[in-house]
Coordinates of C-alpha atoms and ligand atoms in Angstrom, one line a residue:
M7 CA 13.4 -15.2 -19.5
D8 CA 14.2 -11.6 -19.4
H9 CA 14.2 -10.6 -15.7
H10 CA 17.2 -8.8 -13.4
V11 CA 16.4 -10.2 -9.9
K12 CA 19.4 -10.2 -7.3
D13 CA 19.3 -14.1 -6.9
L14 CA 17.7 -16.9 -8.4
G15 CA 19.3 -19.4 -5.9
L16 CA 16.8 -18.2 -3.2
A17 CA 14.7 -19.0 -5.4
A18 CA 13.4 -21.7 -3.2
A19 CA 12.9 -20.0 -0.3
G20 CA 10.9 -17.7 -1.9
K21 CA 8.6 -20.7 -3.0
A22 CA 8.4 -21.8 0.5
R23 CA 7.2 -18.4 2.3
I24 CA 4.8 -17.7 -1.0
E25 CA 3.0 -21.2 -0.2
W26 CA 3.2 -19.7 3.8
A27 CA 1.5 -16.9 2.4
D28 CA -1.3 -18.4 0.1
A29 CA -2.2 -20.9 2.8
D30 CA -3.8 -17.3 4.7
M31 CA -5.4 -16.5 1.7
P32 CA -8.4 -18.9 0.7
V33 CA -10.4 -16.4 -1.0
L34 CA -7.1 -15.2 -3.6
A35 CA -7.2 -18.6 -3.7
S36 CA -10.6 -19.8 -5.1
I37 CA -10.5 -16.9 -7.6
R38 CA -7.4 -18.4 -8.9
E39 CA -8.6 -22.4 -9.0
R40 CA -11.8 -20.1 -11.7
F41 CA -9.3 -18.5 -13.5
A42 CA -7.5 -22.0 -14.1
E43 CA -10.7 -23.0 -15.7
E44 CA -12.1 -19.8 -17.1
K45 CA -9.1 -18.5 -18.6
P46 CA -11.1 -14.7 -18.3
L47 CA -7.8 -12.6 -18.9
E48 CA -6.2 -15.6 -22.0
G49 CA -3.6 -14.4 -23.5
I50 CA -4.1 -10.6 -21.8
R51 CA -0.5 -8.3 -21.2
V52 CA -0.4 -7.4 -17.8
A53 CA 2.6 -4.8 -16.0
A54 CA 1.9 -4.6 -12.7
C55 CA 4.2 -2.5 -10.0
L56 CA 3.3 -3.5 -6.9
H57 CA 5.6 -4.4 -4.1
V58 CA 7.3 -7.6 -4.7
T59 CA 6.1 -9.9 -1.5
T60 CA 5.0 -13.2 -1.1
E61 CA 1.4 -11.9 -1.7
T62 CA 1.7 -10.3 -4.7
A63 CA 3.0 -13.3 -5.8
N64 CA 0.3 -15.2 -4.8
L65 CA -1.8 -11.9 -7.0
M66 CA 1.0 -13.0 -10.4
R67 CA 0.0 -16.9 -9.9
T68 CA -3.9 -15.7 -9.5
L69 CA -3.6 -13.7 -12.9
A70 CA -1.0 -16.3 -14.5
A71 CA -4.1 -19.3 -13.9
G72 CA -6.4 -16.8 -15.9
G73 CA -4.3 -16.1 -18.8
A74 CA -2.7 -13.3 -18.0
D75 CA 0.9 -12.6 -19.9
C76 CA 2.3 -10.8 -16.7
V77 CA 5.5 -8.8 -16.9
L78 CA 6.6 -7.3 -12.3
C79 CA 8.7 -4.3 -11.0
A80 CA 8.7 -2.8 -8.1
S81 CA 6.8 -0.3 -7.0
N82 CA 8.8 1.0 -4.4
P83 CA 13.2 0.9 -3.7
L84 CA 13.2 -0.6 -0.5
S85 CA 10.0 -2.6 -0.2
T86 CA 11.4 -6.5 -2.5
Q87 CA 12.1 -10.0 -1.2
D88 CA 14.6 -11.0 -2.8
D89 CA 13.7 -14.4 -2.5
V90 CA 10.1 -13.7 -3.8
A91 CA 11.4 -12.6 -6.9
A92 CA 13.6 -15.4 -7.5
A93 CA 10.7 -17.5 -7.0
L94 CA 8.5 -15.8 -9.2
V95 CA 10.9 -16.4 -12.4
A96 CA 12.6 -20.3 -11.9
E97 CA 9.2 -20.7 -10.4
Y98 CA 6.4 -19.7 -12.1
G99 CA 7.9 -18.0 -14.7
I100 CA 6.7 -14.9 -14.4
R101 CA 8.9 -12.2 -15.3
T102 CA 10.0 -10.1 -12.8
Y103 CA 12.5 -6.9 -12.1
A104 CA 12.9 -6.2 -9.0
I105 CA 15.9 -5.8 -6.5
K106 CA 15.9 -4.9 -2.7
G107 CA 17.5 -1.2 -2.1
E108 CA 17.9 -0.6 -5.9
D109 CA 19.0 3.1 -6.6
T110 CA 15.9 5.4 -8.5
E111 CA 18.0 4.5 -11.7
T112 CA 17.4 1.0 -11.5
Y113 CA 14.0 1.2 -10.2
Y114 CA 12.9 3.1 -12.9
S115 CA 15.0 0.5 -15.6
H116 CA 12.6 -1.9 -14.4
I117 CA 9.4 -0.2 -14.4
D118 CA 10.8 0.9 -18.0
A119 CA 11.1 -3.2 -18.4
A120 CA 7.6 -3.6 -17.7
I121 CA 6.3 -0.9 -20.4
A122 CA 8.7 -2.6 -22.9
H123 CA 6.3 -5.8 -22.2
R124 CA 3.5 -3.2 -24.1
P125 CA 0.7 -4.4 -21.6
Q126 CA -2.9 -4.1 -22.1
M127 CA -3.9 -3.6 -18.9
T128 CA -1.0 -2.2 -15.8
M129 CA -1.1 -2.8 -12.3
D130 CA -0.1 -0.1 -10.2
D131 CA 0.8 0.9 -6.2
G132 CA 1.1 4.7 -6.8
A133 CA 1.1 5.4 -10.8
D134 CA 4.7 5.3 -11.3
V135 CA 3.4 2.8 -14.7
V136 CA 0.7 4.6 -16.1
G137 CA 3.1 8.3 -15.0
R138 CA 5.0 7.2 -16.6
I139 CA 3.6 5.5 -19.8
H140 CA 1.9 9.1 -20.5
A141 CA 5.5 11.2 -20.0
K142 CA 7.5 9.2 -21.1
F143 CA 6.0 6.3 -23.7
P144 CA 3.2 7.5 -25.3
E145 CA 3.0 5.6 -27.9
A146 CA 2.8 2.8 -25.7
L147 CA -0.8 3.7 -24.4
E148 CA -1.6 2.4 -28.1
G149 CA -3.2 -0.9 -26.6
I150 CA -3.9 -0.6 -23.7
I151 CA -7.3 -1.4 -22.7
G152 CA -7.4 -0.7 -18.7
G153 CA -5.6 -0.3 -15.9
T154 CA -5.7 -0.9 -11.5
E155 CA -4.8 1.1 -9.1
E156 CA -3.4 -0.2 -5.8
T157 CA -3.3 3.2 -3.1
T158 CA -4.5 6.2 -1.5
T159 CA -1.5 7.4 -3.5
G160 CA -2.0 6.7 -6.7
V161 CA -5.2 7.1 -7.0
I162 CA -4.9 10.9 -5.7
R163 CA -2.6 11.2 -8.5
L164 CA -4.6 9.3 -11.0
A165 CA -7.5 11.8 -10.0
A166 CA -5.9 15.0 -10.6
M167 CA -4.5 13.1 -13.9
A168 CA -8.0 12.9 -15.1
D169 CA -8.8 16.6 -14.0
D170 CA -6.5 18.0 -16.1
E171 CA -8.3 15.5 -19.2
A172 CA -4.2 13.8 -19.5
L173 CA -5.8 10.3 -18.0
K174 CA -6.1 7.7 -21.7
Y175 CA -7.3 4.8 -20.0
P176 CA -10.4 3.6 -17.6
I177 CA -8.9 2.6 -14.3
I178 CA -10.4 1.1 -11.3
A179 CA -9.3 2.3 -8.0
V180 CA -9.2 -0.9 -6.0
N181 CA -8.0 1.3 -2.8
E182 CA -11.9 3.0 -2.4
A183 CA -13.4 -0.6 -2.3
N184 CA -14.2 -1.6 1.5
T185 CA -12.5 -5.3 1.0
K186 CA -9.5 -2.7 0.6
H187 CA -9.2 0.4 2.7
L188 CA -11.1 -0.5 5.5
F189 CA -9.0 -3.7 5.9
D190 CA -5.7 -3.1 4.3
N191 CA -5.7 0.4 5.1
R192 CA -6.0 0.1 8.7
Y193 CA -5.2 -3.3 10.1
G194 CA -2.6 -3.8 7.8
T195 CA -1.1 -0.6 7.9
G196 CA -1.9 -0.7 11.5
Q197 CA 0.0 -3.9 12.4
S198 CA 3.0 -3.6 9.9
T199 CA 4.0 -0.9 10.4
I200 CA 4.5 -1.0 14.1
D201 CA 6.6 -4.9 13.3
G202 CA 8.6 -2.8 10.7
I203 CA 9.8 -0.7 13.9
I204 CA 10.2 -3.1 16.7
R205 CA 11.6 -5.3 13.9
A206 CA 14.7 -2.5 13.3
T207 CA 14.8 -1.0 16.5
N208 CA 14.2 -3.5 19.4
R209 CA 12.7 -0.9 20.7
L210 CA 10.4 -1.3 23.9
I211 CA 6.7 0.5 22.6
A212 CA 5.5 0.6 26.0
G213 CA 5.4 3.4 27.6
R214 CA 6.7 5.8 25.2
T215 CA 5.2 9.0 23.1
V216 CA 4.3 7.4 19.5
V217 CA 2.8 10.8 17.5
I218 CA 1.1 10.2 14.1
S219 CA 0.7 12.3 11.2
G220 CA -2.2 11.6 9.6
Y221 CA -5.8 9.5 11.1
G222 CA -7.2 8.2 7.6
W223 CA -7.0 4.6 7.4
C224 CA -3.1 3.9 7.8
G225 CA -3.5 6.7 10.6
R226 CA -5.6 5.0 13.0
G227 CA -4.6 1.4 12.1
A228 CA -0.8 2.2 13.3
A229 CA -2.7 4.5 16.3
M230 CA -5.0 1.2 17.3
R231 CA -1.9 -1.0 17.2
A232 CA 0.9 1.0 19.1
E233 CA -1.8 1.9 22.1
G234 CA -1.9 -1.4 22.6
L235 CA 1.4 -2.2 22.7
G236 CA 0.9 0.3 25.6
A237 CA 2.5 3.2 24.0
N238 CA 1.1 7.1 24.4
V239 CA -0.5 8.0 21.3
I240 CA -1.0 11.3 19.4
I241 CA -2.5 12.3 16.8
C242 CA -1.6 15.0 14.5
E243 CA -4.0 16.2 11.2
I244 CA -5.3 18.9 9.0
D245 CA -9.2 17.8 8.5
P246 CA -10.7 19.1 11.5
L247 CA -13.1 16.3 11.4
K248 CA -10.8 13.4 11.4
A249 CA -9.6 15.1 14.7
L250 CA -12.2 15.1 16.3
E251 CA -12.6 11.6 15.4
A252 CA -9.0 10.8 17.3
V253 CA -10.1 12.6 20.2
M254 CA -13.1 11.6 20.9
D255 CA -10.8 7.8 20.2
G256 CA -9.3 9.0 22.8
Y257 CA -6.1 10.3 21.9
R258 CA -4.7 13.3 22.1
V259 CA -4.5 15.6 19.3
M260 CA -2.1 18.5 18.7
P261 CA -0.5 20.5 16.4
A262 CA 3.1 18.5 14.9
V263 CA 5.3 20.9 16.2
D264 CA 3.7 20.7 19.7
A265 CA 4.1 16.9 19.6
A266 CA 6.8 17.0 17.9
P267 CA 9.3 18.1 21.5
L268 CA 7.0 14.7 22.9
A269 CA 7.5 12.1 20.6
D270 CA 9.7 9.3 21.1
I271 CA 8.7 7.9 17.9
W272 CA 6.4 9.8 15.5
I273 CA 6.0 8.1 12.3
T274 CA 4.1 9.8 9.2
V275 CA 1.2 8.0 7.3
T276 CA -1.1 11.1 5.5
G277 CA 0.2 11.0 1.6
D278 CA 1.5 14.6 2.4
I279 CA 4.9 16.5 1.4
H280 CA 7.1 17.7 4.3
V281 CA 5.0 16.7 8.0
I282 CA 8.3 16.4 9.9
D283 CA 9.9 19.6 8.7
R284 CA 13.0 21.7 9.9
Q285 CA 10.9 23.2 12.9
H286 CA 10.1 19.9 14.2
F287 CA 13.6 18.7 14.3
E288 CA 14.2 22.0 15.6
V289 CA 12.7 20.8 19.2
M290 CA 12.5 17.0 18.6
K291 CA 13.9 15.2 21.7
N292 CA 17.2 13.2 21.8
G293 CA 17.1 9.8 20.4
A294 CA 13.4 10.2 18.8
I295 CA 12.7 7.7 16.0
I296 CA 11.2 9.2 12.8
C297 CA 10.1 6.8 9.8
N298 CA 7.1 6.7 7.6
S299 CA 4.4 4.5 6.2
G300 CA 2.8 6.5 3.6
H301 CA 3.6 6.0 -0.2
F302 CA 6.6 8.2 -0.9
N303 CA 9.5 9.2 0.9
V304 CA 8.5 12.7 1.2
E305 CA 6.8 13.2 4.0
I306 CA 9.9 14.0 6.4
N307 CA 12.1 16.2 5.0
I308 CA 15.1 14.4 5.2
P309 CA 17.3 16.7 2.8
A310 CA 16.7 19.6 5.5
L311 CA 18.2 16.8 7.9
R312 CA 20.6 16.2 6.0
E313 CA 21.5 19.8 5.7
M314 CA 20.6 20.5 9.7
A315 CA 22.9 17.7 11.0
T316 CA 27.1 17.5 11.6
S317 CA 27.6 13.6 11.1
E318 CA 25.3 10.7 10.3
R319 CA 25.5 7.1 11.2
E320 CA 24.1 3.3 10.6
V321 CA 23.8 2.3 13.7
R322 CA 21.5 -1.0 13.0
P323 CA 20.2 -1.9 9.2
L324 CA 18.4 0.6 7.8
V325 CA 18.0 2.7 11.2
E326 CA 20.6 6.1 10.2
E327 CA 21.3 7.9 13.2
F328 CA 22.0 11.5 12.9
T329 CA 23.6 14.2 15.0
L330 CA 22.3 18.2 15.3
A331 CA 24.9 21.0 16.0
D332 CA 23.2 21.2 20.0
G333 CA 24.3 17.5 20.0
R334 CA 21.0 16.3 20.2
T335 CA 19.8 12.8 18.2
I336 CA 17.9 12.1 15.7
V337 CA 17.0 8.4 13.6
L338 CA 15.5 7.7 10.7
L339 CA 14.1 4.3 10.0
A340 CA 14.2 3.1 5.7
D341 CA 15.7 6.3 4.6
G342 CA 11.7 7.8 5.4
R343 CA 10.3 5.0 2.5
L344 CA 7.6 3.0 4.3
V345 CA 8.1 1.4 6.8
N346 CA 6.2 -1.5 7.5
L347 CA 7.9 -3.0 3.8
S348 CA 11.4 -1.8 4.5
C349 CA 11.8 -3.1 7.8
A350 CA 9.5 -5.9 7.8
E351 CA 7.1 -8.2 5.6
G352 CA 5.0 -5.5 4.4
H353 CA 0.8 -6.6 5.2
P354 CA 0.3 -10.6 6.8
A355 CA -1.2 -12.3 3.4
S356 CA -5.1 -12.1 5.5
V357 CA -4.6 -8.8 5.0
M358 CA -3.5 -9.1 0.7
D359 CA -6.1 -12.0 0.3
M360 CA -9.3 -8.8 0.0
S361 CA -6.6 -6.8 -1.2
F362 CA -5.4 -8.5 -4.1
A363 CA -8.8 -10.1 -4.9
N364 CA -10.1 -7.2 -5.8
Q365 CA -7.4 -6.5 -7.9
A366 CA -8.3 -9.7 -9.4
L367 CA -11.5 -9.3 -9.9
C368 CA -11.3 -5.4 -11.2
A369 CA -9.0 -7.0 -13.9
E370 CA -11.7 -9.3 -15.3
F371 CA -13.8 -7.0 -14.9
M372 CA -11.4 -4.3 -17.4
A373 CA -11.0 -7.4 -19.5
A374 CA -14.4 -7.7 -20.0
N375 CA -15.9 -4.1 -20.5
A376 CA -13.3 -2.1 -21.2
E377 CA -14.1 -1.1 -24.2
N378 CA -17.3 0.4 -23.2
M379 CA -14.6 2.6 -20.5
E380 CA -14.4 6.1 -21.2
P381 CA -10.7 6.7 -19.6
G382 CA -11.3 8.3 -15.8
V383 CA -11.0 7.1 -12.8
Y384 CA -13.4 4.5 -11.7
E385 CA -15.4 2.8 -8.0
V386 CA -14.5 -1.1 -7.8
P387 CA -18.4 -2.6 -8.9
E388 CA -20.0 -3.2 -5.7
E389 CA -20.7 -6.4 -6.5
I390 CA -17.4 -7.8 -6.6
D391 CA -16.4 -5.9 -3.0
A392 CA -19.8 -7.6 -1.2
E393 CA -18.9 -11.0 -3.5
I394 CA -15.5 -10.4 -0.8
A395 CA -16.6 -9.7 2.1
E396 CA -19.0 -12.8 1.5
L397 CA -16.0 -14.6 0.2
K398 CA -13.9 -13.9 2.9
L399 CA -16.4 -14.6 5.8
A400 CA -16.9 -18.0 4.9
S401 CA -13.1 -18.3 4.7
M402 CA -13.4 -17.6 8.6
G403 CA -16.2 -19.9 8.9
V404 CA -18.3 -17.2 10.4
A405 CA -22.0 -17.4 9.6
I406 CA -24.1 -14.1 9.8
D407 CA -28.0 -13.5 9.8
T408 CA -30.3 -12.7 6.1
L409 CA -33.0 -10.5 6.0
T410 CA -36.9 -11.7 6.2
E411 CA -39.3 -11.0 3.6
E412 CA -41.0 -8.9 6.1
Q413 CA -37.3 -7.1 6.9
I414 CA -37.3 -6.7 3.4
A415 CA -40.6 -5.1 2.6
Y416 CA -40.2 -3.2 5.8
L417 CA -36.8 -1.3 4.4
S418 CA -37.6 -0.8 1.4
S419 CA -40.8 1.1 2.6
W420 CA -42.1 4.7 3.5
Q421 CA -45.6 3.8 5.2
E422 CA -44.9 3.2 8.5
G423 CA -43.0 5.0 11.0
T424 CA -44.1 5.3 15.5
V425 CA -46.2 2.1 16.3
Ligands
NAD529 N1 2.5 1.5 4.3 C1 1.3 1.1 3.1 O1 1.9 0.0 3.1 C2 0.3 1.5 2.5 C3 -0.9 0.9 3.0 C4 -2.0 1.9 2.5 C5 -1.9 3.0 1.8 N2 -0.7 3.9 1.9 C6 -0.4 5.0 1.4 O2 -0.8 5.6 3.1 C7 -0.7 6.7 2.7 C8 -2.6 7.4 3.2 O3 -3.4 6.4 3.0 P1 -4.5 6.3 4.2 O4 -5.4 5.6 3.3 O5 -4.4 6.7 5.2 O6 -5.1 8.4 3.6 P2 -6.7 9.1 3.6 O7 -6.7 10.1 3.0 O8 -7.6 7.1 5.0 O9 -5.7 9.7 5.5 C9 -4.5 10.7 5.0 C10 -4.9 11.7 6.3 O10 -4.0 12.3 6.5 C11 -4.3 13.6 6.5 N3 -3.1 14.8 5.9 C12 -2.8 15.4 5.5 N4 -1.8 15.9 5.5 C13 -0.6 16.0 6.5 C14 -0.7 16.8 7.1 N5 0.4 17.7 6.6 N6 -0.4 16.3 8.6 C15 -1.5 15.7 9.3 N7 -2.4 15.1 8.6 C16 -2.3 15.2 7.3 C17 -5.5 13.8 6.1 O11 -6.3 15.1 6.3 C18 -6.4 12.5 6.2 O12 -7.2 12.2 7.0 C19 -0.9 7.4 1.6 O13 0.4 7.8 0.8 C20 -1.1 5.4 0.6 O14 -0.9 5.6 -0.5 C21 0.6 3.3 2.9

């Protein structure tokens, strides 16, 4: 079987960790059981470009149980777990192309290998496969029925493609499901971002000033968790509504240039470019740590930092210290790539359970309905979102109330007012 992974000898360790994650992914496991019986994806070729983690392995197992013929490549050069990639090939028979630390050329050669599979369905995290197919391999568009997209940045790119009438097939924006972004982006990115910083640096968070650029779903999760560990949190935003929410949530809010001299640790999670730039490096504290949890490694202007630095050295794995002309140092984590996936293991399985349940059910929906869908970006069907919330609650042993007939009638009427 064709594949490109670091070392197949790591497969046994990878399998054990995949099973450990699976134990905390009950919703996906129940979908996998049903898929194994019903085979809703029978014979469909799927090219998935996702972070190659234990949770993704369980999604691949689910798609394969449903009858799909899957290939997997990495959606980030630093997020691959090499033992998982090995187990996917050796234990689960999934063609996988991913090596942690691969260079840009190898990264794209892995995406090209996935496209060479001539997928009928694409499953992206950041829209690199969709972008590459449209730009470099338009012949591969033939036969594609549809796709899914996992993250905010990918959805933004796809919406821009659709606006330009460049997008040639329908794609479901999994990120937009409530059972995805309300949990994965907030609690998943929140916990794992702080986890990544701690694993990389072993620094105490308590009493430190943590600046967070972007108070979207990910940013608010990171803020909540940093505060929980005793940090003084400052938020930088460009959207007045989000800034107002941050103020009312109890955080200090200020422009980035004012926050720069205060930051002990600065996290970007905006999906934007050059959020930390030259003017900020100029006034940052000696020893400040900067990192990114947004999708691409452009949120920190690393080329400018390299230009300004008189020397650089790796002080710990994925911890790079830049010395500036005035003697100050600035510490960059994971080369500005997703710190939670590069320095830790990404989101814990329990939240990926819901994100990947969405992926699996959207793939099933796409297989059944794609022929009636025009090219464009689609919301996750409400029934899928609701089903996942119900299944997740049930798996947690949490019961809720149901509306009585009287309440259903009341909530759908307009006649009753002040009594
Ligand atoms: N690390 C992960 O595992 C992970 C998980 C999910 C999403 N993401 C990525 O994280 C990024 C954010 O996702 P989200 O769901 O929170 O998006 P979001 O749209 O909810 O939030 C982004 C926020 O950033 C703000 N912003 C934009 N430019 C800014 C700037 N220059 N300065 C300050 N704030 C700015 C926006 O106003 C918005 O409030 C995206 O790139 C997304 O793909 C990463």
